[in-house]
Short mmCIF file of N, CA and C in Angstrom, two decimals:
data_model
loop_
_atom_site.label_atom_id
_atom_site.label_comp_id
_atom_site.label_asym_id
_atom_site.label_seq_id
_atom_site.Cartn_x
_atom_site.Cartn_y
_atom_site.Cartn_z
N UNK A 7 -26.83 36.08 -61.21
CA UNK A 7 -26.15 35.03 -61.94
C UNK A 7 -25.50 35.63 -63.19
N UNK A 8 -24.27 35.28 -63.41
CA UNK A 8 -23.54 35.77 -64.58
C UNK A 8 -24.06 35.08 -65.84
N UNK A 9 -24.11 35.84 -66.91
CA UNK A 9 -24.56 35.27 -68.19
C UNK A 9 -23.48 35.48 -69.24
N UNK A 10 -23.49 34.64 -70.23
CA UNK A 10 -22.54 34.75 -71.34
C UNK A 10 -23.05 35.78 -72.33
N UNK A 11 -22.14 36.64 -72.82
CA UNK A 11 -22.47 37.67 -73.79
C UNK A 11 -21.68 37.44 -75.07
N UNK A 12 -22.30 37.65 -76.18
CA UNK A 12 -21.63 37.54 -77.47
C UNK A 12 -20.65 38.70 -77.61
N UNK A 13 -19.42 38.39 -77.97
CA UNK A 13 -18.41 39.44 -78.15
C UNK A 13 -18.48 39.97 -79.57
N UNK A 14 -18.00 41.19 -79.77
CA UNK A 14 -18.13 41.87 -81.05
C UNK A 14 -17.52 41.10 -82.21
N UNK A 15 -16.38 40.42 -81.99
CA UNK A 15 -15.75 39.66 -83.08
C UNK A 15 -16.67 38.57 -83.59
N UNK A 16 -17.37 37.89 -82.69
CA UNK A 16 -18.30 36.83 -83.09
C UNK A 16 -19.56 37.42 -83.72
N UNK A 17 -20.03 38.55 -83.22
CA UNK A 17 -21.20 39.21 -83.81
C UNK A 17 -20.90 39.62 -85.24
N UNK A 18 -19.68 40.05 -85.49
CA UNK A 18 -19.27 40.42 -86.84
C UNK A 18 -19.32 39.21 -87.77
N UNK A 19 -18.87 38.05 -87.27
CA UNK A 19 -18.95 36.82 -88.07
C UNK A 19 -20.39 36.53 -88.47
N UNK A 20 -21.30 36.64 -87.52
CA UNK A 20 -22.71 36.34 -87.77
C UNK A 20 -23.29 37.30 -88.80
N UNK A 21 -22.99 38.57 -88.64
CA UNK A 21 -23.48 39.57 -89.59
C UNK A 21 -22.94 39.31 -90.99
N UNK A 22 -21.67 38.97 -91.08
CA UNK A 22 -21.07 38.70 -92.39
C UNK A 22 -21.69 37.49 -93.07
N UNK A 23 -22.05 36.49 -92.29
CA UNK A 23 -22.68 35.29 -92.87
C UNK A 23 -24.09 35.61 -93.35
N UNK A 24 -24.90 36.26 -92.49
CA UNK A 24 -26.30 36.48 -92.83
C UNK A 24 -26.53 37.58 -93.85
N UNK A 25 -25.82 38.68 -93.69
CA UNK A 25 -26.16 39.83 -94.53
C UNK A 25 -25.18 40.10 -95.66
N UNK A 26 -23.98 39.54 -95.57
CA UNK A 26 -23.00 39.78 -96.64
C UNK A 26 -22.69 38.51 -97.43
N UNK A 27 -23.29 37.41 -97.04
CA UNK A 27 -23.12 36.16 -97.78
C UNK A 27 -21.77 35.51 -97.60
N UNK A 28 -21.03 35.87 -96.57
CA UNK A 28 -19.73 35.26 -96.32
C UNK A 28 -19.89 33.81 -95.91
N UNK A 29 -18.84 33.04 -96.11
CA UNK A 29 -18.86 31.64 -95.68
C UNK A 29 -18.87 31.58 -94.16
N UNK A 30 -19.62 30.66 -93.62
CA UNK A 30 -19.68 30.50 -92.17
C UNK A 30 -18.34 30.01 -91.65
N UNK A 31 -17.87 30.54 -90.51
CA UNK A 31 -16.64 30.03 -89.92
C UNK A 31 -16.80 28.56 -89.59
N UNK A 32 -15.74 27.82 -89.72
CA UNK A 32 -15.78 26.39 -89.42
C UNK A 32 -14.96 26.09 -88.18
N UNK A 33 -15.09 26.94 -87.21
CA UNK A 33 -14.31 26.80 -85.98
C UNK A 33 -14.62 25.50 -85.26
N UNK A 34 -13.57 24.79 -84.88
CA UNK A 34 -13.74 23.57 -84.10
C UNK A 34 -12.83 23.55 -82.88
N UNK A 35 -11.89 24.45 -82.81
CA UNK A 35 -10.98 24.51 -81.66
C UNK A 35 -11.35 25.71 -80.79
N UNK A 36 -11.82 25.43 -79.61
CA UNK A 36 -12.24 26.48 -78.68
C UNK A 36 -11.50 26.30 -77.36
N UNK A 37 -11.29 27.40 -76.67
CA UNK A 37 -10.68 27.35 -75.34
C UNK A 37 -11.48 28.22 -74.39
N UNK A 38 -11.54 27.78 -73.14
CA UNK A 38 -12.12 28.57 -72.06
C UNK A 38 -10.94 29.24 -71.36
N UNK A 39 -10.92 30.56 -71.39
CA UNK A 39 -9.84 31.34 -70.80
C UNK A 39 -10.37 32.00 -69.53
N UNK A 40 -9.70 31.79 -68.41
CA UNK A 40 -10.06 32.46 -67.17
C UNK A 40 -9.21 33.72 -67.04
N UNK A 41 -9.86 34.82 -66.65
CA UNK A 41 -9.19 36.12 -66.61
C UNK A 41 -9.40 36.81 -65.27
N UNK A 42 -8.50 37.74 -64.98
CA UNK A 42 -8.61 38.60 -63.81
C UNK A 42 -8.52 40.04 -64.24
N UNK A 43 -8.98 40.91 -63.44
CA UNK A 43 -8.91 42.37 -63.59
C UNK A 43 -10.24 42.97 -63.98
N UNK A 44 -11.20 42.18 -64.42
CA UNK A 44 -12.53 42.69 -64.73
C UNK A 44 -12.57 43.76 -65.79
N UNK A 45 -11.54 43.83 -66.62
CA UNK A 45 -11.44 44.92 -67.58
C UNK A 45 -11.96 44.57 -68.97
N UNK A 46 -12.31 43.32 -69.21
CA UNK A 46 -12.75 42.93 -70.54
C UNK A 46 -14.20 43.34 -70.78
N UNK A 47 -14.49 43.71 -72.02
CA UNK A 47 -15.84 44.05 -72.44
C UNK A 47 -16.15 43.27 -73.71
N UNK A 48 -17.37 43.39 -74.20
CA UNK A 48 -17.76 42.72 -75.44
C UNK A 48 -16.87 43.17 -76.61
N UNK A 49 -16.31 44.37 -76.52
CA UNK A 49 -15.49 44.90 -77.60
C UNK A 49 -14.02 44.50 -77.50
N UNK A 50 -13.64 43.80 -76.45
CA UNK A 50 -12.23 43.42 -76.27
C UNK A 50 -11.74 42.51 -77.39
N UNK A 51 -10.50 42.73 -77.78
CA UNK A 51 -9.91 41.88 -78.82
C UNK A 51 -9.06 40.78 -78.18
N UNK A 52 -8.50 39.92 -79.01
CA UNK A 52 -7.76 38.76 -78.51
C UNK A 52 -6.52 39.18 -77.74
N UNK A 53 -5.91 40.31 -78.08
CA UNK A 53 -4.73 40.79 -77.36
C UNK A 53 -5.10 41.12 -75.91
N UNK A 54 -6.23 41.77 -75.72
CA UNK A 54 -6.70 42.12 -74.37
C UNK A 54 -7.04 40.87 -73.57
N UNK A 55 -7.65 39.89 -74.23
CA UNK A 55 -8.00 38.64 -73.55
C UNK A 55 -6.74 37.92 -73.09
N UNK A 56 -5.75 37.80 -73.98
CA UNK A 56 -4.50 37.12 -73.63
C UNK A 56 -3.79 37.83 -72.47
N UNK A 57 -3.83 39.16 -72.46
CA UNK A 57 -3.17 39.92 -71.40
C UNK A 57 -3.88 39.75 -70.05
N UNK A 58 -5.18 39.52 -70.06
CA UNK A 58 -5.95 39.39 -68.82
C UNK A 58 -5.99 37.96 -68.29
N UNK A 59 -5.51 37.00 -69.07
CA UNK A 59 -5.57 35.60 -68.64
C UNK A 59 -4.79 35.40 -67.34
N UNK A 60 -5.34 34.56 -66.46
CA UNK A 60 -4.64 34.27 -65.21
C UNK A 60 -3.38 33.46 -65.52
N UNK A 61 -2.46 33.46 -64.57
CA UNK A 61 -1.20 32.74 -64.75
C UNK A 61 -1.43 31.24 -64.72
N UNK A 62 -0.56 30.52 -65.40
CA UNK A 62 -0.57 29.07 -65.35
C UNK A 62 -0.12 28.64 -63.95
N UNK A 63 -1.04 28.15 -63.16
CA UNK A 63 -0.72 27.71 -61.79
C UNK A 63 -1.91 26.97 -61.21
N UNK A 64 -1.64 26.13 -60.26
CA UNK A 64 -2.67 25.46 -59.45
C UNK A 64 -3.69 24.68 -60.27
N UNK A 65 -3.25 24.09 -61.37
CA UNK A 65 -4.13 23.27 -62.19
C UNK A 65 -4.67 23.97 -63.42
N UNK A 66 -4.45 25.27 -63.54
CA UNK A 66 -4.90 26.02 -64.72
C UNK A 66 -3.71 26.16 -65.66
N UNK A 67 -3.88 25.74 -66.92
CA UNK A 67 -2.80 25.83 -67.89
C UNK A 67 -3.34 26.25 -69.25
N UNK A 68 -2.96 27.43 -69.69
CA UNK A 68 -3.25 27.91 -71.05
C UNK A 68 -4.68 27.66 -71.50
N UNK A 69 -5.62 27.95 -70.68
CA UNK A 69 -7.01 27.75 -71.07
C UNK A 69 -7.35 26.29 -71.18
N UNK A 70 -8.59 25.98 -71.07
CA UNK A 70 -9.05 24.60 -71.17
C UNK A 70 -9.57 24.37 -72.58
N UNK A 71 -9.00 23.39 -73.26
CA UNK A 71 -9.43 23.09 -74.62
C UNK A 71 -10.81 22.45 -74.59
N UNK A 72 -11.72 23.01 -75.36
CA UNK A 72 -13.09 22.48 -75.45
C UNK A 72 -13.18 21.68 -76.74
N UNK A 73 -13.13 20.39 -76.65
CA UNK A 73 -13.20 19.56 -77.85
C UNK A 73 -14.65 19.23 -78.16
N UNK A 74 -14.99 19.25 -79.42
CA UNK A 74 -16.34 18.91 -79.84
C UNK A 74 -17.26 20.10 -79.94
N UNK A 75 -16.79 21.30 -79.66
CA UNK A 75 -17.62 22.49 -79.79
C UNK A 75 -17.80 22.86 -81.26
N UNK A 76 -18.84 23.60 -81.55
CA UNK A 76 -19.10 23.99 -82.93
C UNK A 76 -20.00 25.20 -82.99
N UNK A 77 -19.90 25.94 -84.08
CA UNK A 77 -20.82 27.04 -84.36
C UNK A 77 -21.67 26.61 -85.53
N UNK A 78 -22.98 26.58 -85.36
CA UNK A 78 -23.89 26.19 -86.43
C UNK A 78 -24.71 27.40 -86.85
N UNK A 79 -24.79 27.63 -88.15
CA UNK A 79 -25.57 28.74 -88.68
C UNK A 79 -26.82 28.18 -89.34
N UNK A 80 -27.97 28.73 -88.98
CA UNK A 80 -29.24 28.28 -89.52
C UNK A 80 -29.87 29.47 -90.23
N UNK A 81 -29.68 29.54 -91.55
CA UNK A 81 -30.17 30.67 -92.32
C UNK A 81 -31.70 30.73 -92.35
N UNK A 82 -32.36 29.58 -92.31
CA UNK A 82 -33.82 29.56 -92.35
C UNK A 82 -34.42 30.22 -91.11
N UNK A 83 -33.76 30.04 -89.97
CA UNK A 83 -34.28 30.61 -88.73
C UNK A 83 -33.48 31.82 -88.27
N UNK A 84 -32.54 32.27 -89.09
CA UNK A 84 -31.73 33.45 -88.77
C UNK A 84 -31.10 33.34 -87.39
N UNK A 85 -30.35 32.27 -87.18
CA UNK A 85 -29.71 32.12 -85.89
C UNK A 85 -28.34 31.45 -86.04
N UNK A 86 -27.54 31.69 -85.05
CA UNK A 86 -26.27 31.00 -84.91
C UNK A 86 -26.27 30.37 -83.53
N UNK A 87 -25.96 29.10 -83.48
CA UNK A 87 -25.96 28.42 -82.19
C UNK A 87 -24.55 27.92 -81.91
N UNK A 88 -24.06 28.28 -80.74
CA UNK A 88 -22.73 27.87 -80.32
C UNK A 88 -22.89 26.91 -79.16
N UNK A 89 -22.40 25.71 -79.32
CA UNK A 89 -22.48 24.74 -78.23
C UNK A 89 -21.09 24.21 -77.92
N UNK A 90 -20.86 23.96 -76.68
CA UNK A 90 -19.57 23.47 -76.22
C UNK A 90 -19.81 22.37 -75.21
N UNK A 91 -18.90 21.41 -75.13
CA UNK A 91 -19.01 20.43 -74.05
C UNK A 91 -18.64 21.10 -72.74
N UNK A 92 -19.13 20.59 -71.65
CA UNK A 92 -18.71 21.12 -70.35
C UNK A 92 -17.23 20.83 -70.16
N UNK A 93 -16.55 21.71 -69.49
CA UNK A 93 -15.14 21.50 -69.19
C UNK A 93 -14.97 21.67 -67.68
N UNK A 94 -14.21 20.76 -67.10
CA UNK A 94 -13.98 20.80 -65.66
C UNK A 94 -12.55 21.22 -65.40
N UNK A 95 -12.39 22.20 -64.51
CA UNK A 95 -11.06 22.64 -64.09
C UNK A 95 -10.92 22.27 -62.62
N UNK A 96 -9.81 21.63 -62.30
CA UNK A 96 -9.54 21.19 -60.94
C UNK A 96 -8.39 22.01 -60.36
N UNK A 97 -8.63 22.64 -59.23
CA UNK A 97 -7.57 23.37 -58.54
C UNK A 97 -6.67 22.37 -57.83
N UNK A 98 -5.37 22.48 -58.08
CA UNK A 98 -4.42 21.55 -57.52
C UNK A 98 -3.17 22.31 -57.09
N UNK A 99 -2.86 22.28 -55.80
CA UNK A 99 -1.69 22.99 -55.30
C UNK A 99 -2.01 24.39 -54.80
N UNK A 100 -3.26 24.79 -54.88
CA UNK A 100 -3.69 26.11 -54.43
C UNK A 100 -5.00 26.48 -55.10
N UNK A 101 -5.58 27.58 -54.67
CA UNK A 101 -6.84 28.05 -55.24
C UNK A 101 -6.62 28.64 -56.64
N UNK A 102 -7.66 28.61 -57.46
CA UNK A 102 -7.68 29.31 -58.75
C UNK A 102 -8.70 30.44 -58.60
N UNK A 103 -8.26 31.67 -58.81
CA UNK A 103 -9.14 32.83 -58.67
C UNK A 103 -9.24 33.56 -60.00
N UNK A 104 -10.45 33.96 -60.36
CA UNK A 104 -10.73 34.64 -61.63
C UNK A 104 -11.99 35.47 -61.45
N UNK A 105 -12.23 36.40 -62.36
CA UNK A 105 -13.48 37.16 -62.30
C UNK A 105 -14.20 37.24 -63.64
N UNK A 106 -13.56 36.78 -64.70
CA UNK A 106 -14.19 36.72 -66.01
C UNK A 106 -13.74 35.44 -66.72
N UNK A 107 -14.57 34.98 -67.64
CA UNK A 107 -14.21 33.85 -68.48
C UNK A 107 -14.53 34.22 -69.92
N UNK A 108 -13.70 33.76 -70.83
CA UNK A 108 -13.88 34.06 -72.25
C UNK A 108 -13.73 32.76 -73.03
N UNK A 109 -14.61 32.56 -73.99
CA UNK A 109 -14.46 31.46 -74.95
C UNK A 109 -13.81 32.06 -76.19
N UNK A 110 -12.71 31.46 -76.64
CA UNK A 110 -12.09 31.91 -77.87
C UNK A 110 -12.16 30.80 -78.90
N UNK A 111 -12.23 31.17 -80.18
CA UNK A 111 -12.32 30.21 -81.28
C UNK A 111 -11.01 30.16 -82.03
N UNK A 112 -10.80 29.05 -82.71
CA UNK A 112 -9.61 28.84 -83.53
C UNK A 112 -8.35 28.93 -82.69
N UNK A 113 -8.34 28.19 -81.60
CA UNK A 113 -7.23 28.20 -80.67
C UNK A 113 -6.72 26.79 -80.42
N UNK A 114 -6.06 26.17 -81.41
CA UNK A 114 -5.60 24.80 -81.22
C UNK A 114 -4.42 24.69 -80.26
N UNK A 115 -3.71 25.79 -80.02
CA UNK A 115 -2.57 25.79 -79.11
C UNK A 115 -2.70 26.97 -78.16
N UNK A 116 -1.71 27.14 -77.31
CA UNK A 116 -1.73 28.26 -76.36
C UNK A 116 -1.33 29.58 -77.03
N UNK A 117 -1.00 29.56 -78.32
CA UNK A 117 -0.73 30.79 -79.06
C UNK A 117 -2.07 31.31 -79.57
N UNK A 118 -2.59 32.35 -78.93
CA UNK A 118 -3.92 32.85 -79.24
C UNK A 118 -3.93 33.92 -80.32
N UNK A 119 -2.79 34.25 -80.90
CA UNK A 119 -2.70 35.43 -81.78
C UNK A 119 -3.66 35.39 -82.96
N UNK A 120 -3.99 34.22 -83.46
CA UNK A 120 -4.91 34.12 -84.61
C UNK A 120 -6.33 33.76 -84.17
N UNK A 121 -6.59 33.78 -82.89
CA UNK A 121 -7.90 33.39 -82.36
C UNK A 121 -8.87 34.55 -82.36
N UNK A 122 -10.16 34.21 -82.19
CA UNK A 122 -11.21 35.23 -82.08
C UNK A 122 -11.95 35.04 -80.77
N UNK A 123 -12.18 36.12 -80.01
CA UNK A 123 -13.01 35.99 -78.82
C UNK A 123 -14.47 35.82 -79.23
N UNK A 124 -15.17 34.88 -78.62
CA UNK A 124 -16.54 34.57 -79.00
C UNK A 124 -17.53 34.99 -77.91
N UNK A 125 -17.31 34.53 -76.69
CA UNK A 125 -18.24 34.80 -75.59
C UNK A 125 -17.48 35.30 -74.36
N UNK A 126 -18.12 36.18 -73.62
CA UNK A 126 -17.57 36.72 -72.39
C UNK A 126 -18.57 36.50 -71.26
N UNK A 127 -18.06 36.05 -70.12
CA UNK A 127 -18.88 35.96 -68.92
C UNK A 127 -18.18 36.75 -67.83
N UNK A 128 -18.82 37.82 -67.36
CA UNK A 128 -18.28 38.65 -66.30
C UNK A 128 -19.02 38.30 -65.02
N UNK A 129 -18.31 37.74 -64.07
CA UNK A 129 -18.93 37.28 -62.83
C UNK A 129 -19.18 38.42 -61.84
N UNK A 130 -18.61 39.59 -62.09
CA UNK A 130 -18.86 40.75 -61.25
C UNK A 130 -18.02 40.83 -59.98
N UNK A 131 -17.41 39.74 -59.61
CA UNK A 131 -16.53 39.70 -58.44
C UNK A 131 -15.64 38.47 -58.56
N UNK A 132 -14.64 38.42 -57.73
CA UNK A 132 -13.70 37.29 -57.77
C UNK A 132 -14.42 35.97 -57.47
N UNK A 133 -14.10 34.98 -58.27
CA UNK A 133 -14.60 33.62 -58.09
C UNK A 133 -13.41 32.74 -57.74
N UNK A 134 -13.61 31.75 -56.90
CA UNK A 134 -12.50 30.90 -56.49
C UNK A 134 -12.89 29.44 -56.63
N UNK A 135 -11.98 28.68 -57.23
CA UNK A 135 -12.07 27.22 -57.21
C UNK A 135 -11.09 26.80 -56.10
N UNK A 136 -11.59 26.33 -54.97
CA UNK A 136 -10.71 25.99 -53.85
C UNK A 136 -9.78 24.83 -54.19
N UNK A 137 -8.61 24.86 -53.59
CA UNK A 137 -7.64 23.79 -53.78
C UNK A 137 -8.29 22.43 -53.56
N UNK A 138 -8.08 21.53 -54.50
CA UNK A 138 -8.62 20.18 -54.40
C UNK A 138 -10.05 20.03 -54.90
N UNK A 139 -10.66 21.13 -55.33
CA UNK A 139 -12.05 21.09 -55.81
C UNK A 139 -12.11 21.21 -57.34
N UNK A 140 -13.20 20.71 -57.89
CA UNK A 140 -13.48 20.82 -59.33
C UNK A 140 -14.56 21.86 -59.55
N UNK A 141 -14.50 22.51 -60.70
CA UNK A 141 -15.60 23.37 -61.13
C UNK A 141 -15.87 23.08 -62.59
N UNK A 142 -17.11 22.75 -62.91
CA UNK A 142 -17.50 22.44 -64.29
C UNK A 142 -18.13 23.67 -64.93
N UNK A 143 -17.53 24.12 -66.01
CA UNK A 143 -18.08 25.24 -66.77
C UNK A 143 -18.93 24.65 -67.88
N UNK A 144 -20.20 25.02 -67.92
CA UNK A 144 -21.10 24.59 -68.99
C UNK A 144 -21.56 25.84 -69.72
N UNK A 145 -21.32 25.87 -71.02
CA UNK A 145 -21.62 27.06 -71.81
C UNK A 145 -22.51 26.67 -72.97
N UNK A 146 -23.64 27.37 -73.11
CA UNK A 146 -24.45 27.24 -74.30
C UNK A 146 -25.01 28.62 -74.59
N UNK A 147 -24.82 29.05 -75.81
CA UNK A 147 -25.26 30.38 -76.20
C UNK A 147 -25.96 30.27 -77.53
N UNK A 148 -27.14 30.84 -77.63
CA UNK A 148 -27.92 30.78 -78.86
C UNK A 148 -28.26 32.21 -79.27
N UNK A 149 -27.75 32.63 -80.40
CA UNK A 149 -27.98 34.00 -80.87
C UNK A 149 -28.94 33.96 -82.05
N UNK A 150 -30.09 34.56 -81.90
CA UNK A 150 -31.05 34.57 -83.00
C UNK A 150 -31.72 35.91 -83.11
N UNK A 151 -32.18 36.23 -84.28
CA UNK A 151 -32.95 37.46 -84.47
C UNK A 151 -34.31 37.29 -83.81
N UNK A 152 -35.09 38.36 -83.73
CA UNK A 152 -36.32 38.32 -82.95
C UNK A 152 -37.33 37.31 -83.51
N UNK A 153 -37.22 36.92 -84.77
CA UNK A 153 -38.15 35.95 -85.34
C UNK A 153 -37.64 34.51 -85.24
N UNK A 154 -36.45 34.33 -84.71
CA UNK A 154 -35.86 33.00 -84.65
C UNK A 154 -36.56 32.14 -83.61
N UNK A 155 -36.76 30.88 -83.95
CA UNK A 155 -37.29 29.91 -83.01
C UNK A 155 -36.08 29.22 -82.39
N UNK A 156 -35.58 29.74 -81.29
CA UNK A 156 -34.34 29.21 -80.73
C UNK A 156 -34.51 27.87 -80.05
N UNK A 157 -35.73 27.40 -79.91
CA UNK A 157 -35.94 26.08 -79.32
C UNK A 157 -36.04 24.99 -80.38
N UNK A 158 -36.08 25.37 -81.64
CA UNK A 158 -36.21 24.38 -82.71
C UNK A 158 -34.87 23.77 -83.05
N UNK A 159 -34.91 22.55 -83.52
CA UNK A 159 -33.66 21.86 -83.89
C UNK A 159 -33.20 22.34 -85.25
#
């Protein structure tokens, strides 16, 4: 089963908040980007993500906007929790094929140039949403230090 991995840009945000006293990002605009080529890694930047995105076709258009997502920082428990609503993509007019998915932050439009990659999911092989079918992506990622109680509210 594929798992979501924290990308370096988001890890840098967390480190800056906890250890350098930077203000926590107030990201509220997130997108789920489907990609092909299997070339993305945790170190990939937004330019690489945009280049790997699948073409707008068959019901997929410029990533799926995730409304209501948020990054919460809990200094007492040394954790950052990223939650997103589930997003459903429906294949229409043909199959949608991808092998990686990326969550990007600060992406209110399809212009990703000022966005940050947050999470990467590498499925390891091509995945297909068959024509006429829905697929619901549910993403929850909790990053905490070894002493963090990630089950606490």
